[in-house]
XYZ file of C-alpha atoms in Angstrom:
558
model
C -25.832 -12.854 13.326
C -23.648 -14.571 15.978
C -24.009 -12.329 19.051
C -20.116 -13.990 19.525
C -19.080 -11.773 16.450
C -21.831 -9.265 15.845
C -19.497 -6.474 17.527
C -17.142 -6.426 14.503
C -19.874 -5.199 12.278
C -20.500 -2.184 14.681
C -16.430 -2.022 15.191
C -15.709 -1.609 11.143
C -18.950 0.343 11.209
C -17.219 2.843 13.081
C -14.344 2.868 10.666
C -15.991 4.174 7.975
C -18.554 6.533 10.211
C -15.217 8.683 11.773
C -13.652 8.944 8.924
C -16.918 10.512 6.963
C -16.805 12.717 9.664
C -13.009 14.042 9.400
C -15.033 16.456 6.514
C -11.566 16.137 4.881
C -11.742 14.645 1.185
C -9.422 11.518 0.063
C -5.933 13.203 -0.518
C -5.670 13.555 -4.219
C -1.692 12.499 -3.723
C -0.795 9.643 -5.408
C -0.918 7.008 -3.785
C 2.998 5.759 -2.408
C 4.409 3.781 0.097
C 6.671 6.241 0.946
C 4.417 9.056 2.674
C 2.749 7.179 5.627
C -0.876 5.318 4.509
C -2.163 5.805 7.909
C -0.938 6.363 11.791
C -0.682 4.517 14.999
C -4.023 4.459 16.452
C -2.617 3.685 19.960
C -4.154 7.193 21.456
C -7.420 5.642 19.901
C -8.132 2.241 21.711
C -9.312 2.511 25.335
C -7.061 0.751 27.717
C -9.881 -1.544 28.711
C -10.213 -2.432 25.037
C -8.727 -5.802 23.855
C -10.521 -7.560 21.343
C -9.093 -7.840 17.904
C -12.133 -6.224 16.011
C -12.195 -3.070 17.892
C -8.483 -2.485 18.078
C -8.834 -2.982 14.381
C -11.350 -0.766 13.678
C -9.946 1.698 16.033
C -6.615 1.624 13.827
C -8.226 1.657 10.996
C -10.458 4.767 11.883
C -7.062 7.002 12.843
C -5.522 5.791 9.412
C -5.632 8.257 5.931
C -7.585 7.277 3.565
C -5.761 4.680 1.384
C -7.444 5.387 -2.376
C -6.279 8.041 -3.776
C -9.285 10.576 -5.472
C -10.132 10.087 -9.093
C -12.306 11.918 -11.440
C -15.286 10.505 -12.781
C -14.124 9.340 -16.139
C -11.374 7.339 -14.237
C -13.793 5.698 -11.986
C -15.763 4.343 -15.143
C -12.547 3.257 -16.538
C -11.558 1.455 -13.376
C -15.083 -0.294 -13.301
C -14.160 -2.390 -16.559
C -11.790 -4.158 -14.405
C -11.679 -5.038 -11.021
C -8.956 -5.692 -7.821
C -10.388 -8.912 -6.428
C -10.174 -10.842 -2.789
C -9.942 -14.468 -2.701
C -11.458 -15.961 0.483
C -11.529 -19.537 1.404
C -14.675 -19.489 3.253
C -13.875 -22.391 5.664
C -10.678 -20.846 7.306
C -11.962 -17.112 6.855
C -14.157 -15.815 9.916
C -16.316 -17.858 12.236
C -19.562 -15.663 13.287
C -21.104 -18.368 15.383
C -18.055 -19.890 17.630
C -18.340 -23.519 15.391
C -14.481 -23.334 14.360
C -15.536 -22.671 10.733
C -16.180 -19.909 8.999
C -18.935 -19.171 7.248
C -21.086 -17.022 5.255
C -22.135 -14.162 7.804
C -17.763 -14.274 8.966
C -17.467 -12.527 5.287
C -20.517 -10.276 5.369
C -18.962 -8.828 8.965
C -15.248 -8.197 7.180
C -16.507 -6.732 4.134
C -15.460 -3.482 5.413
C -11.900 -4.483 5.813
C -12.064 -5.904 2.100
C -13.101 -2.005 1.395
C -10.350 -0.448 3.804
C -7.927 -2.481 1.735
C -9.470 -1.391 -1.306
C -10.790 -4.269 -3.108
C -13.982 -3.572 -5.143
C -14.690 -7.572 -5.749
C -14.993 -10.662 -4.141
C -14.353 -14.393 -5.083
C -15.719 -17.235 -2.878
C -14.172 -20.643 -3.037
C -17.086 -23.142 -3.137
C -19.931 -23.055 -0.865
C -22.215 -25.666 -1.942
C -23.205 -28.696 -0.213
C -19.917 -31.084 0.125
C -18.517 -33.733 2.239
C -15.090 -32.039 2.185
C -14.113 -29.184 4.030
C -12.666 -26.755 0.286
C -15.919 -28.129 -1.216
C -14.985 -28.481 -4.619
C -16.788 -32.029 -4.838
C -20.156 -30.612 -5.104
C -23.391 -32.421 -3.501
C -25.909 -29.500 -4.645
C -25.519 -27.009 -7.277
C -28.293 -24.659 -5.673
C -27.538 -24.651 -2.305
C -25.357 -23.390 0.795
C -23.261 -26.095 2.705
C -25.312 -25.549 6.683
C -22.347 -25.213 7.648
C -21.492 -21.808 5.693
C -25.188 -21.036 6.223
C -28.357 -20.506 4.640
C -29.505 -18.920 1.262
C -30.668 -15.586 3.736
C -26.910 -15.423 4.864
C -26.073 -15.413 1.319
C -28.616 -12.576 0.170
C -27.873 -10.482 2.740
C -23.926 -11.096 2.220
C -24.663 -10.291 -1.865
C -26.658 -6.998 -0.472
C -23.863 -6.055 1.729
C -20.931 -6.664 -0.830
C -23.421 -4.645 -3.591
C -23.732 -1.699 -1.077
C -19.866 -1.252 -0.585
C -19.371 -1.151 -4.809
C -17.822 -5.212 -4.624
C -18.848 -7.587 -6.918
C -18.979 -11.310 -6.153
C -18.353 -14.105 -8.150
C -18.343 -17.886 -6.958
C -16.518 -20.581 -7.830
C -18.471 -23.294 -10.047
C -16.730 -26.523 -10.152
C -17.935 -27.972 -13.602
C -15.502 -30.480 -14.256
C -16.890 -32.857 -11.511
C -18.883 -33.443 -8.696
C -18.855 -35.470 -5.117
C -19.683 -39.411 -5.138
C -22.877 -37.779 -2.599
C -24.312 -35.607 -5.260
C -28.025 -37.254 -6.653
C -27.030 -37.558 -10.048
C -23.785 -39.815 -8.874
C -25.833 -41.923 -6.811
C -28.776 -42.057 -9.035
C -26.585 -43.576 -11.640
C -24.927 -45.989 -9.385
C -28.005 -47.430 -8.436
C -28.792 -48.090 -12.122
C -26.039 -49.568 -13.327
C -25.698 -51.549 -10.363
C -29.525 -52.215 -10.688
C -29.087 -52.743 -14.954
C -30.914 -49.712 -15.473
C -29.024 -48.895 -18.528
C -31.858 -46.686 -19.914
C -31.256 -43.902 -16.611
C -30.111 -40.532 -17.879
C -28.070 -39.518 -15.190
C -25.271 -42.638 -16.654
C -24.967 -39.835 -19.446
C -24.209 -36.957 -17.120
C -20.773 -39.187 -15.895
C -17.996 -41.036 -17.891
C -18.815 -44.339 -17.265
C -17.585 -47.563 -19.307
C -17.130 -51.212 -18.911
C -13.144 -50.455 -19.314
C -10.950 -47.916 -18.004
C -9.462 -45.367 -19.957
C -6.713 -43.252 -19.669
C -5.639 -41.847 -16.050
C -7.476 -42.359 -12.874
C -10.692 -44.754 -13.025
C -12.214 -46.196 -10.001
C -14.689 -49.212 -10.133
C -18.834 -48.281 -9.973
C -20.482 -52.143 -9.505
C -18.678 -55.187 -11.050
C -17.452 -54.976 -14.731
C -18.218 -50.641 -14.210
C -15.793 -47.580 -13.999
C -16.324 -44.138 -13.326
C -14.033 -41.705 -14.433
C -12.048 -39.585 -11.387
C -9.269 -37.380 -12.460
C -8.437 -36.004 -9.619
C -9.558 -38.854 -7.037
C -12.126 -41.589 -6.356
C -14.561 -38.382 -4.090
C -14.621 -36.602 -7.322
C -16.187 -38.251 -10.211
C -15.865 -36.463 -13.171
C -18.778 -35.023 -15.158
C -19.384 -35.721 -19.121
C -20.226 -32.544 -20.083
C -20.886 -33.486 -23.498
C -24.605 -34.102 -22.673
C -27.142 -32.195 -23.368
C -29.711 -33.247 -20.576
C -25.813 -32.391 -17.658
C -25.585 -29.201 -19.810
C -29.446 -28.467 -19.023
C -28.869 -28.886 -15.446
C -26.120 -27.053 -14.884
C -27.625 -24.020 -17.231
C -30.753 -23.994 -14.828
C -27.675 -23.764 -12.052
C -25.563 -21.101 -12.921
C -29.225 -18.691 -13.750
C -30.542 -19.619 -9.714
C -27.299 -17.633 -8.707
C -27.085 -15.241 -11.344
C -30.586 -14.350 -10.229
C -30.098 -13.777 -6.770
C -26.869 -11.346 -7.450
C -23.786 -12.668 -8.042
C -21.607 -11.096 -10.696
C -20.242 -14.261 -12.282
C -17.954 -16.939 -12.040
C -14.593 -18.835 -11.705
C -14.853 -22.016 -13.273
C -12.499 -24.678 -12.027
C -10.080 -26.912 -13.727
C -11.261 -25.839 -17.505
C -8.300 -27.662 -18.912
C -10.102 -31.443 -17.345
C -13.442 -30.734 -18.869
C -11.656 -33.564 -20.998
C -7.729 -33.641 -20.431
C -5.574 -33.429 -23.294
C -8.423 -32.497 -25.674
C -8.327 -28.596 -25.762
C -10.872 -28.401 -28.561
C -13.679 -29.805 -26.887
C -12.518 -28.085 -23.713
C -12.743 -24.507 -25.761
C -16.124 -25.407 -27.208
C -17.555 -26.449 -24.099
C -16.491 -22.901 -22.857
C -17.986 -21.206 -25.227
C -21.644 -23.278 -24.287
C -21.231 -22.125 -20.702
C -20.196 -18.764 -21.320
C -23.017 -17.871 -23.976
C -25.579 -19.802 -20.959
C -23.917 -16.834 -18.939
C -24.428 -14.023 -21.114
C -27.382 -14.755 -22.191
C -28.807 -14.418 -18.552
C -26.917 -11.366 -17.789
C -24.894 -10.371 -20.369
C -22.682 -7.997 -18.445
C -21.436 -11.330 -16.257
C -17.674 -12.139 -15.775
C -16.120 -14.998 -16.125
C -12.563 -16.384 -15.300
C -11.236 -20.109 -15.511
C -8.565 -21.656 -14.381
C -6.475 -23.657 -17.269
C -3.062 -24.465 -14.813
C -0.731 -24.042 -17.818
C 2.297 -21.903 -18.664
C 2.237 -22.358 -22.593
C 0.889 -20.784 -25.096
C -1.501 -22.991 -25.040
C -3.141 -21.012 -21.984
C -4.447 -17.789 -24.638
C -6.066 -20.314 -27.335
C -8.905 -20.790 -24.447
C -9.734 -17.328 -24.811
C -10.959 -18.234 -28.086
C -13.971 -19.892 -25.950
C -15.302 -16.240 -24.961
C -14.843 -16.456 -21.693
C -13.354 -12.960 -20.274
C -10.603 -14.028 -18.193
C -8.298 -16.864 -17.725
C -5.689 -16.918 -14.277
C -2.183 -15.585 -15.754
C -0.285 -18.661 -14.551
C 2.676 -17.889 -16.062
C 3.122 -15.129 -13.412
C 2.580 -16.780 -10.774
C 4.002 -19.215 -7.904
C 7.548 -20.014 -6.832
C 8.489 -20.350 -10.741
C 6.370 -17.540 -12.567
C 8.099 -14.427 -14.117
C 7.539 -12.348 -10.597
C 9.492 -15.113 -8.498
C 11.774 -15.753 -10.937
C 12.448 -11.872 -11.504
C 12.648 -11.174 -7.598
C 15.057 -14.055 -6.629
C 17.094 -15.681 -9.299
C 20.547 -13.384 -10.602
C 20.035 -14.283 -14.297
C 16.666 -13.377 -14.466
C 16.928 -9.477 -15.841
C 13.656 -6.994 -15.486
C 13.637 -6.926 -18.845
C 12.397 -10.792 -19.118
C 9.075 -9.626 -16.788
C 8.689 -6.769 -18.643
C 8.733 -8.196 -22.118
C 6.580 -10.939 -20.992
C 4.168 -7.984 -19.842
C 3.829 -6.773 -23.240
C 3.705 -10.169 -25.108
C 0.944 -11.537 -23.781
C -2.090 -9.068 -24.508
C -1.433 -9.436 -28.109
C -2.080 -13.451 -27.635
C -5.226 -12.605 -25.733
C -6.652 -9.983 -28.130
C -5.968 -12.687 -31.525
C -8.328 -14.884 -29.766
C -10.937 -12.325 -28.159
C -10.627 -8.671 -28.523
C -12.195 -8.445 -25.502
C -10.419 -10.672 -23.185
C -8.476 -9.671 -20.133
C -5.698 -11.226 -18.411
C -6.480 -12.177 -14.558
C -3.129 -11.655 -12.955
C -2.753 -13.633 -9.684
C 0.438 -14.429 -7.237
C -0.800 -17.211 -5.223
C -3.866 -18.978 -4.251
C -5.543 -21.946 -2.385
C -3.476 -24.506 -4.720
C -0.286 -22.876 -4.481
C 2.071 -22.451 -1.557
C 1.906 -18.570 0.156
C 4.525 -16.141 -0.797
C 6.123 -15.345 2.156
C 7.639 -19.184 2.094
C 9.277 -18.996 -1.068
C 10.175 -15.354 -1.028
C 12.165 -16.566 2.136
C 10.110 -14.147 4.398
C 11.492 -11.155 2.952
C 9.375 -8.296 3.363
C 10.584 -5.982 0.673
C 10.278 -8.665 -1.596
C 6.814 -10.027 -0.602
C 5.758 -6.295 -0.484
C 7.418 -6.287 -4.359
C 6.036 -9.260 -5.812
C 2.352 -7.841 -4.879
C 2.798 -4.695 -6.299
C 4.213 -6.544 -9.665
C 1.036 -8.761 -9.609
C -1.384 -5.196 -8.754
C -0.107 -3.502 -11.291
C -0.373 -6.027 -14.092
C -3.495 -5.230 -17.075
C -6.795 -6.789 -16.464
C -8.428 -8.156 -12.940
C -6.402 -8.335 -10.232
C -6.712 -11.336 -7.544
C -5.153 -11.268 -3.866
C -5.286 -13.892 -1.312
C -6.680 -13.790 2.089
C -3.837 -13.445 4.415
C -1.068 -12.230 1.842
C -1.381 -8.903 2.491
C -0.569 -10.251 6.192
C 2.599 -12.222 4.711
C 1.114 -15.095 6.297
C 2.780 -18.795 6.372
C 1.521 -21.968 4.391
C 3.186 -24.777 2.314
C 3.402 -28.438 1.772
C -0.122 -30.101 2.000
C -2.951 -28.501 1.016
C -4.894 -27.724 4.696
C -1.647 -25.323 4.920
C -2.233 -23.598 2.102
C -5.887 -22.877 3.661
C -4.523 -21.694 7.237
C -7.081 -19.499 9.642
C -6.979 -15.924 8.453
C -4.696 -14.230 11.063
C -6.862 -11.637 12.057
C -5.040 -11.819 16.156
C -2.503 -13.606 17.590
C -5.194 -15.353 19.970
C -6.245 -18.293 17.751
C -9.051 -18.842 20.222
C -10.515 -15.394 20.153
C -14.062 -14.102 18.454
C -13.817 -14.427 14.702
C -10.703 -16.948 14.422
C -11.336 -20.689 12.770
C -10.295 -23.944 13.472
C -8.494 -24.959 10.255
C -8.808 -27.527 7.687
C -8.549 -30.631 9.545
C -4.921 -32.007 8.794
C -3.418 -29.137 8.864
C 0.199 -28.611 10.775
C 0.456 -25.573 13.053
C 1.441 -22.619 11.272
C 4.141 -20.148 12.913
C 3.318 -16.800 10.526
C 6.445 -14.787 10.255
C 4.550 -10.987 10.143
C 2.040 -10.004 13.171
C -1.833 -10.288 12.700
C -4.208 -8.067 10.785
C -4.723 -6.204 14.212
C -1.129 -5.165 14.903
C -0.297 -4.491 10.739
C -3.495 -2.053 10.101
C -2.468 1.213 10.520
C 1.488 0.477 10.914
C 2.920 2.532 7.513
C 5.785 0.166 7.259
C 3.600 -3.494 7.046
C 2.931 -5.324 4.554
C -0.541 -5.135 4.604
C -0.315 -1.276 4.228
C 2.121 -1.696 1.608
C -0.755 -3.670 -0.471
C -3.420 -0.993 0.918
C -1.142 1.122 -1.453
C -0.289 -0.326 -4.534
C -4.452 -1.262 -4.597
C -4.941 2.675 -4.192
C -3.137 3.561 -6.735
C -4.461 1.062 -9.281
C -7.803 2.048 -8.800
C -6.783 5.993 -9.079
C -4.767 5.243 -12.386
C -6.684 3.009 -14.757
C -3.999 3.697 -17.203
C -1.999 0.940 -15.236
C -4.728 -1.747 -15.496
C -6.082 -0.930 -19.111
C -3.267 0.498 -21.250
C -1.555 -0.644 -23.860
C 1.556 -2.291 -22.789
C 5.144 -1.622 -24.394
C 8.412 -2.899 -23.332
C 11.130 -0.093 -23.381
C 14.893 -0.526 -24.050
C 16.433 1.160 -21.308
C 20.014 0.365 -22.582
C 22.445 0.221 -20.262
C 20.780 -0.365 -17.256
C 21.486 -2.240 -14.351
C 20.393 -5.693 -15.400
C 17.230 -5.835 -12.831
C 16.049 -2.589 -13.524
C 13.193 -2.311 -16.807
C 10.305 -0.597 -17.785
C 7.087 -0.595 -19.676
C 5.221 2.025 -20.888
C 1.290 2.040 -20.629
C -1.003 4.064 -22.602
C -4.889 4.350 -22.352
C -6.463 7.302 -24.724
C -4.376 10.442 -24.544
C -2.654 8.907 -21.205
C 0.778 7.349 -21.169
C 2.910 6.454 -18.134
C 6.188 4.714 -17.654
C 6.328 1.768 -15.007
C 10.136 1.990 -13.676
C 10.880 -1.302 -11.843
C 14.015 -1.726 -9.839
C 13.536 -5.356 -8.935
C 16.884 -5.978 -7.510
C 18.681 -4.498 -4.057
C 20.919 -1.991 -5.373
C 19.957 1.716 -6.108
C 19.898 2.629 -9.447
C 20.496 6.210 -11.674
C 18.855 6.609 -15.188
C 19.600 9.440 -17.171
C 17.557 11.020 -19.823
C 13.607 10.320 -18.244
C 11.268 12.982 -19.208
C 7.964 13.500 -17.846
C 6.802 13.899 -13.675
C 7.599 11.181 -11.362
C 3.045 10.910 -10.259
C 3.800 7.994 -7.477
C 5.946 5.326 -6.203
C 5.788 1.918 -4.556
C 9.143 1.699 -2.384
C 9.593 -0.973 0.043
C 12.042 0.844 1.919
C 12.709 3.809 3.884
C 13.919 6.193 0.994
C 11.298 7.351 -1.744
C 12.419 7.198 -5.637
C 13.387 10.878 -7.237
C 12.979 12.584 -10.804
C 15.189 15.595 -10.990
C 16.644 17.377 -13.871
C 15.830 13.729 -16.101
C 17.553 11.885 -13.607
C 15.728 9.108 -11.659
C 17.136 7.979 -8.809
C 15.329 4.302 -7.878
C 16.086 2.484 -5.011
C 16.155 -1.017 -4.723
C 12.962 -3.014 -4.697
C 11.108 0.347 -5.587
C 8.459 0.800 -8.626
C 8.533 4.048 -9.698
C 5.516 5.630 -11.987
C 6.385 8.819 -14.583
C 3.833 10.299 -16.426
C 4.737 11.303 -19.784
C-alpha cells in the first residue's frame, strides 16, 4: 500500500466505524431527495485537517445513512440484480504518486463505492497493454505493472467480496494488441513461410483484403483491424483461439471475479449477427460451466431491434443502448419539446417482452453514459435538475444498473476520447494524494459541480441526489424486477407519464414529471412510499390528488 495514500483506507475506515457506533438503525423512510441524505460535517473536520480523504470521510461519517432498511426477502430479491460502478482504472486513484491509477487506488475507495450504495463493480481492462484504456490486450492472465500485481488484485477481489460488491472485468474478445504472443508469433511465420503455425488461425489473415479496415502483415499479407492497425482482430472461429481464451476466462473466474463485460460483441464478425450470437453462446456456456451463477453483459452498440436477438446467445445482459447518450429515450425525454413521457415510458415496457422471447432469463443493463460516450453534464447543458433526473431515469430502469465514475460528481468530458476518461475529481487540488495524471492527450477539463470532497454530505448535490435514487432501488426491488406496464394517464401534461411495476403481490406506480412545470393528477389511489425531486419542494398525494413538481419522480404504492 502506498504510504502516499494509505490514510484514505483508515479515513473511509472511520466512516463506516462512527456510524456503527450511532447504535441508531438505517431509517426505514423511504428513501427521497427531499428530506436531507446527510448534513454538513463542517463541526466534524479539525481545522488543521485539509486533505481530501479525511474531509471526506469526516463528511461522510456526520451524513444519515443513505439505504433505506429492507426486510430479508427484499434483500434476496435485490441480489438477482445489481447497481454497478464503472471505473476506468487509469484515471481512477493513484496509491503510489505514479500519475496513474491503479489497482490498490480502487481497493482504498471501495468504501465510497459502498457509501454511494453500489453493491458491484466493473473494471475497464487491466491486462497487459501498450495503451493507456487497455483494450488491445498483450496477456489474457495478467495485471498491466502499472495497475499492479496479481496480490493487488486478490486482495482488491477480497475487499470488494467483504463489502457485498461483486466484480466483473472487462474481456476484450474481439481483438487483441499487435504485442500480444499469438500476434507476433504469427507474424514471424508468415513472414518466415511458416504456413503450418497455429496461431495464423487465431487472426484473420489473407493474401487480399476484405471488407473494412485491413493493414498489411509481410508482403502479399493482411491482417484484419476493425477498429485500427494496434488492434488486430481475433478469428474466433477456431477452436485451438477458443481453447485459449476458455483456459482465460476460468484463471479469473478462479481467483473471484463474478463475471464479465465482453466488448464489442457485434465485431466478433461485423455484419454477421448469426455467427456473432453463436459465438456467444460458446463463451457463455465456457462461463457457466465454470461457475454457473456468473454474469455476463456485452456490449452490441445498436439501437434496433436487432440489439434483443443477441439475447438469444444466453448471455444475461446486453447494455440498453437505446437509453442512453445525447440521443437515447432519457436525453431525448429530458430536452427535446416533442418528446412526451409517454414515449420513455412505453419504451420501458416494450422492451422486456423482446428480451424474455429470446431468453426468459435475460435482463436489461440500463446505462447513461460510459468511457465511449461523452459525460452527461455536457449535453444536459450543465443542468443540475436534469443531470440529477436523467440518473434517476437510468436507476430506476429493470435489470442491472451501471453508473460512471465521476457522474454522480456531474463531472465534464467530451470530444476525444482521453476526455471522456478525465481524473476522477475527488479535490479540487489535481496534485494532491489520490488524484491521476490523465490519459495522455487529454485537454484540461473545467468540471462545472465541486469535487467529491465538497458534494459528500451537501443534501442538495448531485452526488447525494444519486446516493438516493441508489437507496431506494436497493430498498424496493419491485422497481428493478417488476413487470413493467405503461399507463394512460389521459390528459396529462404532455411530459408527465407513468408505469406501473409489479413483482409478486407488489405493485407500484412510477410518476415521472420530466418537464419544468408542476403538474396536478386527479384520481391516484394508493400511498405516495418516496420521491426523487430535484428541487426544493417534495411531490404530494392528498385526497387522490398528486401534486408533482417539475423534474420530480414520484413512487405510489398501490
Amino acid at each position: 500500500m502506498g504510504k502516499r495514500f494509505s490514510a484514505l483506507a483508515l479515513a473511509l475506515m472511520l466512516v463506516f466505524a462512527l456510524a456503527g457506533c450511532a447504535g441508531t438503525p438505517p431509517s426505514s423512510q423511504p428513501a427521497s431527495a427531499s428530506v436531507p441524505a446527510s448534513a454538513p460535517a463542517s463541526s466534524s473536520v479539525p481545522a488543521a485537517e485539509t486533505r481530501w480523504q479525511d474531509t471526506l470521510a469526516a463528511a461522510a461519517a456526520a451524513a444519515q445513512p443513505g439505504q433505506a432498511q429492507t426486510d430479508g426477502a427484499a434483500t434476496e430479491a435485490a441480489s438477482a440484480v445489481r447497481t454497478w460502478y464503472e471505473v476506468f482504472v487509469y484515471t481512477f486513484c493513484d496509491s503510489n504518486g505514479d500519475g496513474i491509477g491503479d489497482l490498490t487506488g480502487v481497493t482504498e475507495t471501495l468504501d465510497y463505492m459502498t457509501y454511494l450504495g453500489f453493491n458491484g463493480l466493473w473494471l475497464t481492462p487491466i491486462f497487459p497493454s501498450p495503451t493507456y484504456h487497455k483494450y488491445d490486450v498483450a496477456d489474457y492472465t495478467a495485471i498491466d505493472p502499472a495497475f499492479g500485481s496479481l496480490d493487488d488484485f486478490d486482495a482488491l477481489i477480497a475487499a470488494a467480496n467483504a463489502r457485498g460488491i461483486s466484480v466483473i472485468l472487462d474481456f476484450p474478445l474481439n481483438h487483441t494488441s499487435v504485442e500480444h504472443p499469438w500476434f507476433v508469433a504469427a507474424k514471424a511465420a508468415v513472414t518466415e513461410g511458416r504456413m503450418d503455425d497455429p496461431h495464423i488461425g487465431y487472426y484473420h489473415i489473407a493474401q487480399e483484403k476484405g471488407s473494412g479496415n485491413w493493414e498489411e502483415l509481410a508482403p502479399g499479407w493482411y491482417y484484419e483491424c476493425q477498429f485500427w492497425g494496434g488492434m488486430p482482430d481475433l478469428d474466433l472461429a477456431s477452436p485451438a483461439l477458443r481453447a485459449e481464451l476458455e483456459a482465460a476466462a476460468a484463471f479469473w473466474l478462479g481467483r473471484g471475479v463474478a463475471g464479465f463485460r465482453l466488448d464489442a460483441v457485434k465485431e466478433f464478425e461485423t455484419g454477421n449477427n448469426a455467427f456473432n450470437i453463436d459465438t456467444l453462446r460458446w463463451f457463455n456456456d465456457c462461463v457457466k460451466g465454470i461457475r454457473p451463477d456468473a454474469w455476463l453483459v456485452g456490449e452490441n452498440w445498436d439501437t434496433t431491434p436487432a440489439l434483443y436477438t443477441y439475447y438469444a446467445s444466453g448471455v444475461d445482459s446486453f447494455f440498453d443502448f437505446p437509453f442512453a447518450g445525447s440521443s437515447g429515450y432519457i436525453a431525448q425525454a429530458l430536452l427535446q419539446a416533442d418528446s412526451p413521457a409517454s414515449r420513455y415510458t412505453a419504451a420501458l415496457a416494450d422492451e422486456l417482452p423482446l428480451i424474455a422471447a429470446q431468453n426468459p432469463g435475460g435482463t436489461p443493463a440500463p446505462f447513461f453514459t460510459n468511457h465511449d460516450t461523452p459525460r452527461a453534464a455536457g449535453f444536459l447543458r450543465r443542468d443540475a435538475a436534469r443531470i440529477k433526473l436523467a440518473w434517476a431515469m437510468n436507476l430506476l430502469q429493470n435489470g442491472n444498473a451501471f453508473v460512471y465514475y465521476g457522474e454522480e460528481l456531474g463531472m465534464a468530458g467530451s470530444g476525444k476520447d482521453e476526455n471522456k476518461r478525465a481524473p476522477m475529481y475527488w479535490t479540487a487540488d489535481p496534485d494532491a494524494p489520490g488524484m491521476t495524471a490523465g490519459p495522455p492527450g487529454m485537454d484540461a477539463q473545467e468540471h462545472p459541480f465541486p469535487p467529491a470532497d465538497q458534494q459528500i454530505g451537501d443534501a442538495t448535490s448531485i452526488l447525494e441526489f444519486v446516493r438516493s435514487a441508489v437507496a431506494l432501488r436497493q430498498a424496493q426491488p419491485v422497481l428493478a424486477l417488476g413487470q413493467v406496464e405503461a399507463l394512460d394517464l389521459g390528459d396529462a401534461p404532455a411530459k408527465v407519464g407513468a408505469v406501473q411495476k409489479t413483482l409478486g403481490d407488489e405493485t407500484v406506480v412510477l410518476y415521472f414529471n420530466l418537464g419544468g412545470d408542476a403538474a396536478t393528477l386527479p384520481n391516484i389511489a394508493g400511498t405516495l412510499t418516496a420521491s426523487l425531486p430535484t428541487g426544493d419542494a417534495p411531490p404530494t398525494l392528498a385526497g387522490g390528488i398528486l401534486e408533482l413538481p417539475g423534474l420530480c419522480i414520484a413512487v405510489v404504492a398501490g
